[in-house]
Amino acid sequence: MQRTTATILSAVLLMGAETRMAPTKTLQPTKQNTSQELLFNNADNSYSLISNKNSIEITSPSLTAQVRRTVLANGLTVLTKEVHTAPVVSLQVCYQVGLAYEAPSEKGIAHLVEHMLFRKTQVRPVDFRHLLTALGSEFNAWVANDYTCYVDNVESNKLNALLTLEADRMQNSVFDDNGITQEKQVLIAELQATENIPNYRLYSAVMQSAFANHPYGQVLTKADFEKITVEQARNFYRKNYRPDNALIVIVGDFSTEPTLKTIQESFGKIPKGKGMTSREENANKLAFSPNPSLRKSVVINQPGKLPLLALVYPLPDRNHPDISALVVMDYILTSGATSKLHQALVWSGLASEVVGNTNLYSDGGWYFLGVTANLDRKLENVERTIEQVIANLQTQGVTDEQLNRAKKQIQAGTIFSSRNLNSQASLLAYDQSTTGDYRQTDRFLEAVAQVTAADVQRVANQYLKTENRTLGWLKPTKQTQVSGSLNITDFSRITADFRPTKPFSFPEVAKYLPPFPPSTAKSQQAIPQQLTLSNGLQILLLPDSSNPSVSLRGFVRAGQEFDPKEKIGLSTLTAMNLFNQSIWLVEEFENRGGFGLAVQPDREGTYISGISLKADLPFLLETLADVMQYASFPAESLESSRQSYLNALNAGAENPVDAAKQLFLQAIYPANHPLSAPPTQATLKAISREDVVDFYRKYYRPDTTVLALVGDFNPTVVRSQLEAILGSWQASNNAPSASNLPSVSPPNQIVRLRKRLPSQTQSLIVMGYPISNLTESKFYELKILNEILGGSSLSSRLGNELRYHQGLTYTIGCNLQTGHNFGLFTILMQTAPENTEKAIDITLAVLKQLQEQGVSKSEVEIAKQSLVSRYQLALADQDVLAEMILNNQVYGYKPEELHQQPRQIQAVTLNQVNQAVKDFIHPDKIIVISVGAN
């Protein structure tokens, strides 16, 4: 089983897809097609991308083969794609309105309405978050520039019930004073959490300058949300939430004809809307017309550590014929370690990170470049270097090798991004919502194959003009930090006069839940093949031909608990350098599509992750075998990694997440524990190359290593290859043990620690304690308890109280992490500084209520259903499945655990969960950390 139960794995509490942060690289379509074809299906379900200018040939499954497009009489568009790899489906309901089509007097209204649709309807006077949770849906929503999307992933037998719920909230959602007031508070908390991020502050300022007269440049404020009225929100909903302005996408294990009949019954009776939509009303008023005279340089001086630079260049709309060449240009400039800007900035030591992206929408777009400079480097030099690289591209062009590499990365990235049902549905929704053609990504890839070196040089000259750009600098100033003491503080009294509301009742919710048949699908998930080599290396293989790619996950018992006290960071520095062996290796990875191997050092071990196209799996495995046995740790790579690590520490000093984590660890671990203190400049500089080599030789060994592979491969062939390349790997000494670590236990009373970061707009709160003696049965009891207490920011006890009833936070949840030695239980949230004490008090009150009253039978049953449903959804994701298989093996469970976990969950009783409450919930013995402007 997975050893982590979490709703919040980190505290990067962003607004979601609707934020103004530059997104990661995405594929963009090239031209609009208004074809009304009901079925598009290549004869061989594939397309071949062959460029006449080079020798590269790229073949990939068509993303839109087997997609059926249907339009109901009321204008509702439906896209369906049957994928029968697992008994689950992904449903996405999109409305053709987003941030770019809000009236100037209604900034933020699309986001507010999106939040309101998780509340009650006229037909169902219970919150939809509870209905969706009771249905076992993995749900979400976001607002983009062009559209708003509601996402539900469920087991197949619940699809019809889900469609009934979605049809209800399309036409019957309630907009009342109380709901609007509460959601405004949540949105403001969400906004303030985003404003905490230095990159966001710089990006927003640059966009505001570059697009001063367009919604792309608008920056939402607290006042924007506060001024929206109930009537405005209700009118916006009526104007835009209607079938002729909507799209339904379904991908997964279902039958098309019966499902279309259900959609007709659920949605077909909803009439077309009257009047114009917001998109139609504002399209002409907000036509994209960037004015170069409005652009200027933006300089922000604020407390911080690392200097930042941002550049924005206007681009045409996403249907323009130059888009394919622009995306190829972006990949050549910024994708991977061999890209032009990475070599010029990162390899030279000027910067620790450079990112780029083409942001393309129906009303124009922009090209974004962002750089995190090293601590002692001047932004003037970074800017000058970028100008030189762009000038070189404009005058000298690109090589065939660079061109081919970018094309392969784009093609491989498309395959990797479509490996689960949710991603496939999202891509179809994205293309159809923003261009009117769900086949745009296929067409885009065809256009990419025809891009020439001359095309890339031409678009670089046309669009990357200095006079067109907007430049932004964030120059850090000295920051004053005030740290809290580690002394135990009397904080056992709850100061707020507060009593938590009654937890929601499943029987009450069930009255409004559409009926659904019991699942008749038997588990289609195969059991991984298990192999242990003579040297102790454990290997698990699970073939899956649904996508021409392979996910690799690995674990080595070489974690941070083995760090010498005077050289904290040694395990991490060693892991960082495993795959930095030569420029040839980096180039070879990126020539094959940008896949590769990555490492994540953790408390007990180092996790390895990898991904490759089917054809490149032998190279991936051979590379892994080489670095696990023969890593050389070049001195120059080691120094580059050390500098990157130091930069991360400097950035972490102003990051509330890192600061809170470190205070939490200091409060948990005794002073002589290797995890009690963070790495510092002194401990990192004390680490020599010999230290790294010695650590590698001692801890990287076959008998403490586990590998899991899931994907499109022949297990017999892979088994033979692994035996050949890893079978001779031998360890020279006995396996190390961390059993002599100091014991860890919860505090005897509440411990309160604070750290002040003046630049932050919110306070980050972490609460929790270590847990021990966690048997197998206790793990499942705690898993259910964790789900009830904080399994969702929308429907758990903590989410219900602190988000919905109090409006104090946007995201709150629990995290249960276990290990070989002990585990950690944490609660994490973010709130306004003035609400810090109130949020802590209410959280303690919720814990106290739980301790005194326990949980109800209905809460346990709904938690079980949600956990089992999400588990089935996880089995349909190659990456998650590989992690499950790996963790089962690492923690000593048989491969059959894949089938047994749902039964283990269902077997837990109400009495067992309430006993877990008594054993593990300690509101009077908890560590309370707050970091921020409080």
mmCIF file of C-alpha atoms in Angstrom, residues 120-353:
data_model
loop_
_atom_site.group_PDB
_atom_site.id
_atom_site.type_symbol
_atom_site.label_atom_id
_atom_site.label_comp_id
_atom_site.label_asym_id
_atom_site.label_seq_id
_atom_site.Cartn_x
_atom_site.Cartn_y
_atom_site.Cartn_z
ATOM 1 C CA LYS A 120 -26.642 24.004 -2.967
ATOM 2 C CA THR A 121 -29.233 24.069 -5.749
ATOM 3 C CA GLN A 122 -32.989 24.689 -5.669
ATOM 4 C CA VAL A 123 -33.560 20.955 -6.180
ATOM 5 C CA ARG A 124 -30.893 19.745 -3.762
ATOM 6 C CA PRO A 125 -30.598 21.983 -0.663
ATOM 7 C CA VAL A 126 -27.300 20.387 0.419
ATOM 8 C CA ASP A 127 -23.816 21.403 -0.571
ATOM 9 C CA PHE A 128 -22.629 19.814 -3.800
ATOM 10 C CA ARG A 129 -19.231 19.191 -2.257
ATOM 11 C CA HIS A 130 -20.929 16.683 0.052
ATOM 12 C CA LEU A 131 -22.900 15.101 -2.796
ATOM 13 C CA LEU A 132 -19.768 14.657 -4.893
ATOM 14 C CA THR A 133 -17.868 13.287 -1.915
ATOM 15 C CA ALA A 134 -20.675 10.830 -1.174
ATOM 16 C CA LEU A 135 -20.553 9.739 -4.802
ATOM 17 C CA GLY A 136 -16.844 9.032 -4.444
ATOM 18 C CA SER A 137 -15.894 11.606 -7.064
ATOM 19 C CA GLU A 138 -12.430 13.079 -7.317
ATOM 20 C CA PHE A 139 -13.578 16.583 -8.197
ATOM 21 C CA ASN A 140 -12.097 19.975 -8.991
ATOM 22 C CA ALA A 141 -12.771 23.131 -10.993
ATOM 23 C CA TRP A 142 -10.865 26.063 -12.420
ATOM 24 C CA VAL A 143 -11.307 29.288 -14.356
ATOM 25 C CA ALA A 144 -9.006 29.953 -17.325
ATOM 26 C CA ASN A 145 -8.945 32.923 -19.679
ATOM 27 C CA ASP A 146 -11.274 31.334 -22.239
ATOM 28 C CA TYR A 147 -13.427 28.920 -20.254
ATOM 29 C CA THR A 148 -14.464 27.496 -16.886
ATOM 30 C CA CYS A 149 -14.175 23.763 -16.286
ATOM 31 C CA TYR A 150 -15.660 21.373 -13.705
ATOM 32 C CA VAL A 151 -13.865 18.032 -13.426
ATOM 33 C CA ASP A 152 -15.191 14.785 -11.959
ATOM 34 C CA ASN A 153 -13.393 11.439 -11.983
ATOM 35 C CA VAL A 154 -15.528 8.512 -10.801
ATOM 36 C CA GLU A 155 -16.080 4.799 -11.059
ATOM 37 C CA SER A 156 -17.996 3.922 -14.208
ATOM 38 C CA ASN A 157 -21.183 2.795 -12.464
ATOM 39 C CA LYS A 158 -21.626 6.310 -11.026
ATOM 40 C CA LEU A 159 -21.418 8.225 -14.315
ATOM 41 C CA ASN A 160 -25.174 8.588 -14.832
ATOM 42 C CA ALA A 161 -25.661 9.857 -11.281
ATOM 43 C CA LEU A 162 -22.880 12.369 -11.825
ATOM 44 C CA LEU A 163 -24.475 13.586 -15.061
ATOM 45 C CA THR A 164 -27.725 14.165 -13.146
ATOM 46 C CA LEU A 165 -25.890 16.307 -10.598
ATOM 47 C CA GLU A 166 -24.098 18.323 -13.266
ATOM 48 C CA ALA A 167 -27.367 18.986 -15.100
ATOM 49 C CA ASP A 168 -28.872 20.188 -11.828
ATOM 50 C CA ARG A 169 -26.178 22.733 -11.080
ATOM 51 C CA MET A 170 -26.152 23.940 -14.693
ATOM 52 C CA GLN A 171 -29.644 25.409 -14.210
ATOM 53 C CA ASN A 172 -30.590 25.433 -10.497
ATOM 54 C CA SER A 173 -27.620 26.721 -8.471
ATOM 55 C CA VAL A 174 -28.590 29.038 -5.615
ATOM 56 C CA PHE A 175 -26.956 32.457 -5.134
ATOM 57 C CA ASP A 176 -27.738 33.791 -1.679
ATOM 58 C CA ASP A 177 -26.216 36.467 0.557
ATOM 59 C CA ASN A 178 -24.696 34.047 3.040
ATOM 60 C CA GLY A 179 -23.091 31.859 0.374
ATOM 61 C CA ILE A 180 -21.696 34.820 -1.554
ATOM 62 C CA THR A 181 -20.252 36.335 1.631
ATOM 63 C CA GLN A 182 -18.536 33.122 2.656
ATOM 64 C CA GLU A 183 -17.125 32.443 -0.803
ATOM 65 C CA LYS A 184 -15.781 35.978 -1.061
ATOM 66 C CA GLN A 185 -13.817 35.362 2.131
ATOM 67 C CA VAL A 186 -12.419 32.118 0.694
ATOM 68 C CA LEU A 187 -11.475 33.827 -2.573
ATOM 69 C CA ILE A 188 -9.689 36.610 -0.726
ATOM 70 C CA ALA A 189 -7.748 34.005 1.261
ATOM 71 C CA GLU A 190 -6.906 32.267 -2.015
ATOM 72 C CA LEU A 191 -5.739 35.526 -3.565
ATOM 73 C CA GLN A 192 -3.590 36.454 -0.571
ATOM 74 C CA ALA A 193 -1.965 33.023 -0.606
ATOM 75 C CA THR A 194 -0.937 33.606 -4.215
ATOM 76 C CA GLU A 195 0.360 37.088 -3.434
ATOM 77 C CA ASN A 196 2.798 35.466 -0.998
ATOM 78 C CA ILE A 197 4.840 34.157 -3.930
ATOM 79 C CA PRO A 198 7.612 36.503 -5.199
ATOM 80 C CA ASN A 199 7.429 35.073 -8.740
ATOM 81 C CA TYR A 200 3.720 35.808 -8.873
ATOM 82 C CA ARG A 201 4.198 39.400 -7.710
ATOM 83 C CA LEU A 202 6.753 40.067 -10.430
ATOM 84 C CA TYR A 203 4.767 38.269 -13.116
ATOM 85 C CA SER A 204 1.589 40.173 -12.259
ATOM 86 C CA ALA A 205 3.372 43.530 -12.409
ATOM 87 C CA VAL A 206 4.902 42.718 -15.795
ATOM 88 C CA MET A 207 1.580 41.511 -17.234
ATOM 89 C CA GLN A 208 -0.187 44.595 -15.919
ATOM 90 C CA SER A 209 2.323 46.764 -17.721
ATOM 91 C CA ALA A 210 2.362 44.730 -20.935
ATOM 92 C CA PHE A 211 -1.436 44.512 -21.267
ATOM 93 C CA ALA A 212 -2.684 47.598 -19.524
ATOM 94 C CA ASN A 213 -5.815 47.809 -21.693
ATOM 95 C CA HIS A 214 -6.715 44.131 -21.795
ATOM 96 C CA PRO A 215 -7.994 41.558 -19.286
ATOM 97 C CA TYR A 216 -4.749 39.603 -19.667
ATOM 98 C CA GLY A 217 -3.118 42.373 -17.684
ATOM 99 C CA GLN A 218 -5.743 42.785 -14.995
ATOM 100 C CA VAL A 219 -4.667 41.990 -11.457
ATOM 101 C CA LEU A 220 -7.412 40.932 -9.099
ATOM 102 C CA THR A 221 -7.604 42.611 -5.710
ATOM 103 C CA LYS A 222 -9.509 42.087 -2.507
ATOM 104 C CA ALA A 223 -11.701 45.053 -3.427
ATOM 105 C CA ASP A 224 -12.701 43.417 -6.721
ATOM 106 C CA PHE A 225 -14.231 40.446 -4.925
ATOM 107 C CA GLU A 226 -15.807 42.572 -2.186
ATOM 108 C CA LYS A 227 -17.791 44.763 -4.581
ATOM 109 C CA ILE A 228 -19.481 41.942 -6.520
ATOM 110 C CA THR A 229 -23.177 41.785 -5.612
ATOM 111 C CA VAL A 230 -25.432 38.748 -5.344
ATOM 112 C CA GLU A 231 -27.486 39.998 -8.254
ATOM 113 C CA GLN A 232 -24.414 40.408 -10.445
ATOM 114 C CA ALA A 233 -23.295 36.850 -9.693
ATOM 115 C CA ARG A 234 -26.792 35.487 -10.342
ATOM 116 C CA ASN A 235 -27.054 37.324 -13.672
ATOM 117 C CA PHE A 236 -23.596 36.159 -14.741
ATOM 118 C CA TYR A 237 -24.631 32.572 -13.991
ATOM 119 C CA ARG A 238 -27.887 32.835 -15.951
ATOM 120 C CA LYS A 239 -26.140 34.486 -18.856
ATOM 121 C CA ASN A 240 -23.354 31.933 -19.251
ATOM 122 C CA TYR A 241 -24.347 28.620 -17.645
ATOM 123 C CA ARG A 242 -26.574 27.220 -20.366
ATOM 124 C CA PRO A 243 -26.350 24.269 -22.757
ATOM 125 C CA ASP A 244 -25.601 26.273 -25.898
ATOM 126 C CA ASN A 245 -22.552 27.732 -24.104
ATOM 127 C CA ALA A 246 -21.369 24.416 -22.635
ATOM 128 C CA LEU A 247 -19.279 21.377 -23.473
ATOM 129 C CA ILE A 248 -19.323 17.888 -21.948
ATOM 130 C CA VAL A 249 -16.296 15.619 -22.351
ATOM 131 C CA ILE A 250 -16.345 11.980 -21.210
ATOM 132 C CA VAL A 251 -13.332 9.679 -21.475
ATOM 133 C CA GLY A 252 -13.153 6.209 -19.974
ATOM 134 C CA ASP A 253 -14.972 2.949 -19.415
ATOM 135 C CA PHE A 254 -18.542 3.548 -20.611
ATOM 136 C CA SER A 255 -20.793 2.761 -23.587
ATOM 137 C CA THR A 256 -21.415 5.717 -25.858
ATOM 138 C CA GLU A 257 -25.003 5.187 -26.980
ATOM 139 C CA PRO A 258 -26.568 4.607 -23.528
ATOM 140 C CA THR A 259 -24.546 7.513 -22.144
ATOM 141 C CA LEU A 260 -25.732 9.866 -24.887
ATOM 142 C CA LYS A 261 -29.293 8.805 -24.079
ATOM 143 C CA THR A 262 -28.709 9.709 -20.413
ATOM 144 C CA ILE A 263 -27.231 13.081 -21.420
ATOM 145 C CA GLN A 264 -30.295 13.749 -23.567
ATOM 146 C CA GLU A 265 -32.542 12.921 -20.618
ATOM 147 C CA SER A 266 -30.516 15.010 -18.139
ATOM 148 C CA PHE A 267 -29.479 17.999 -20.246
ATOM 149 C CA GLY A 268 -31.684 17.860 -23.344
ATOM 150 C CA LYS A 269 -34.656 19.406 -21.574
ATOM 151 C CA ILE A 270 -32.687 22.470 -20.487
ATOM 152 C CA PRO A 271 -33.585 25.280 -22.907
ATOM 153 C CA LYS A 272 -31.117 27.397 -24.796
ATOM 154 C CA GLY A 273 -30.106 30.609 -23.116
ATOM 155 C CA LYS A 274 -31.590 33.978 -23.968
ATOM 156 C CA GLY A 275 -29.516 36.934 -25.040
ATOM 157 C CA MET A 276 -25.771 37.125 -25.487
ATOM 158 C CA THR A 277 -23.180 35.398 -23.341
ATOM 159 C CA SER A 278 -20.412 37.375 -21.650
ATOM 160 C CA ARG A 279 -18.021 36.198 -24.347
ATOM 161 C CA GLU A 280 -20.297 37.575 -27.065
ATOM 162 C CA GLU A 281 -20.915 40.833 -25.188
ATOM 163 C CA ASN A 282 -17.280 41.597 -24.462
ATOM 164 C CA ALA A 283 -15.429 40.073 -27.418
ATOM 165 C CA ASN A 284 -15.495 43.282 -29.443
ATOM 166 C CA LYS A 285 -15.012 45.621 -26.491
ATOM 167 C CA LEU A 286 -11.898 43.778 -25.335
ATOM 168 C CA ALA A 287 -10.304 43.060 -28.693
ATOM 169 C CA PHE A 288 -6.649 42.262 -28.330
ATOM 170 C CA SER A 289 -4.646 45.355 -29.336
ATOM 171 C CA PRO A 290 -1.383 45.624 -27.408
ATOM 172 C CA ASN A 291 0.040 49.132 -27.388
ATOM 173 C CA PRO A 292 3.868 49.178 -27.421
ATOM 174 C CA SER A 293 3.901 52.713 -26.048
ATOM 175 C CA LEU A 294 2.364 51.420 -22.814
ATOM 176 C CA ARG A 295 5.129 48.922 -22.193
ATOM 177 C CA LYS A 296 7.909 49.754 -19.823
ATOM 178 C CA SER A 297 10.369 48.205 -17.478
ATOM 179 C CA VAL A 298 9.085 47.184 -14.070
ATOM 180 C CA VAL A 299 11.330 47.110 -10.995
ATOM 181 C CA ILE A 300 10.146 45.710 -7.665
ATOM 182 C CA ASN A 301 12.236 46.150 -4.529
ATOM 183 C CA GLN A 302 11.113 43.891 -1.718
ATOM 184 C CA PRO A 303 12.509 41.800 1.103
ATOM 185 C CA GLY A 304 13.885 38.533 -0.165
ATOM 186 C CA LYS A 305 16.939 36.544 -1.111
ATOM 187 C CA LEU A 306 17.104 35.719 -4.831
ATOM 188 C CA PRO A 307 16.796 38.220 -7.707
ATOM 189 C CA LEU A 308 14.179 37.473 -10.367
ATOM 190 C CA LEU A 309 13.751 38.579 -13.978
ATOM 191 C CA ALA A 310 10.683 38.286 -16.210
ATOM 192 C CA LEU A 311 10.156 39.097 -19.886
ATOM 193 C CA VAL A 312 6.873 39.175 -21.825
ATOM 194 C CA TYR A 313 6.487 39.432 -25.606
ATOM 195 C CA PRO A 314 3.014 39.707 -27.230
ATOM 196 C CA LEU A 315 2.085 36.868 -29.599
ATOM 197 C CA PRO A 316 -0.783 36.296 -32.042
ATOM 198 C CA ASP A 317 -3.820 34.187 -31.230
ATOM 199 C CA ARG A 318 -3.435 30.429 -30.991
ATOM 200 C CA ASN A 319 -4.900 29.791 -34.448
ATOM 201 C CA HIS A 320 -2.180 31.781 -36.205
ATOM 202 C CA PRO A 321 -0.011 29.746 -38.608
ATOM 203 C CA ASP A 322 3.180 30.868 -36.812
ATOM 204 C CA ILE A 323 2.250 29.135 -33.549
ATOM 205 C CA SER A 324 3.919 25.798 -34.324
ATOM 206 C CA ALA A 325 7.220 27.528 -35.106
ATOM 207 C CA LEU A 326 6.919 29.690 -31.986
ATOM 208 C CA VAL A 327 6.467 26.645 -29.759
ATOM 209 C CA VAL A 328 9.475 24.937 -31.378
ATOM 210 C CA MET A 329 11.445 28.145 -30.800
ATOM 211 C CA ASP A 330 10.454 28.121 -27.126
ATOM 212 C CA TYR A 331 11.644 24.532 -26.678
ATOM 213 C CA ILE A 332 14.980 25.367 -28.314
ATOM 214 C CA LEU A 333 15.424 28.360 -26.008
ATOM 215 C CA THR A 334 14.291 26.953 -22.661
ATOM 216 C CA SER A 335 13.473 23.225 -22.634
ATOM 217 C CA GLY A 336 16.032 21.147 -20.786
ATOM 218 C CA ALA A 337 19.685 21.449 -19.893
ATOM 219 C CA THR A 338 20.785 21.587 -23.545
ATOM 220 C CA SER A 339 18.557 24.557 -24.373
ATOM 221 C CA LYS A 340 20.204 27.803 -25.378
ATOM 222 C CA LEU A 341 19.201 29.869 -22.364
ATOM 223 C CA HIS A 342 19.916 27.084 -19.870
ATOM 224 C CA GLN A 343 23.449 26.768 -21.196
ATOM 225 C CA ALA A 344 23.999 30.516 -21.228
ATOM 226 C CA LEU A 345 22.510 31.230 -17.799
ATOM 227 C CA VAL A 346 22.608 28.105 -15.631
ATOM 228 C CA TRP A 347 25.770 26.456 -16.888
ATOM 229 C CA SER A 348 27.594 29.757 -16.643
ATOM 230 C CA GLY A 349 26.551 30.226 -13.011
ATOM 231 C CA LEU A 350 24.446 33.339 -13.612
ATOM 232 C CA ALA A 351 21.157 31.693 -12.685
ATOM 233 C CA SER A 352 19.699 28.645 -11.010
ATOM 234 C CA GLU A 353 16.600 28.367 -13.173
#
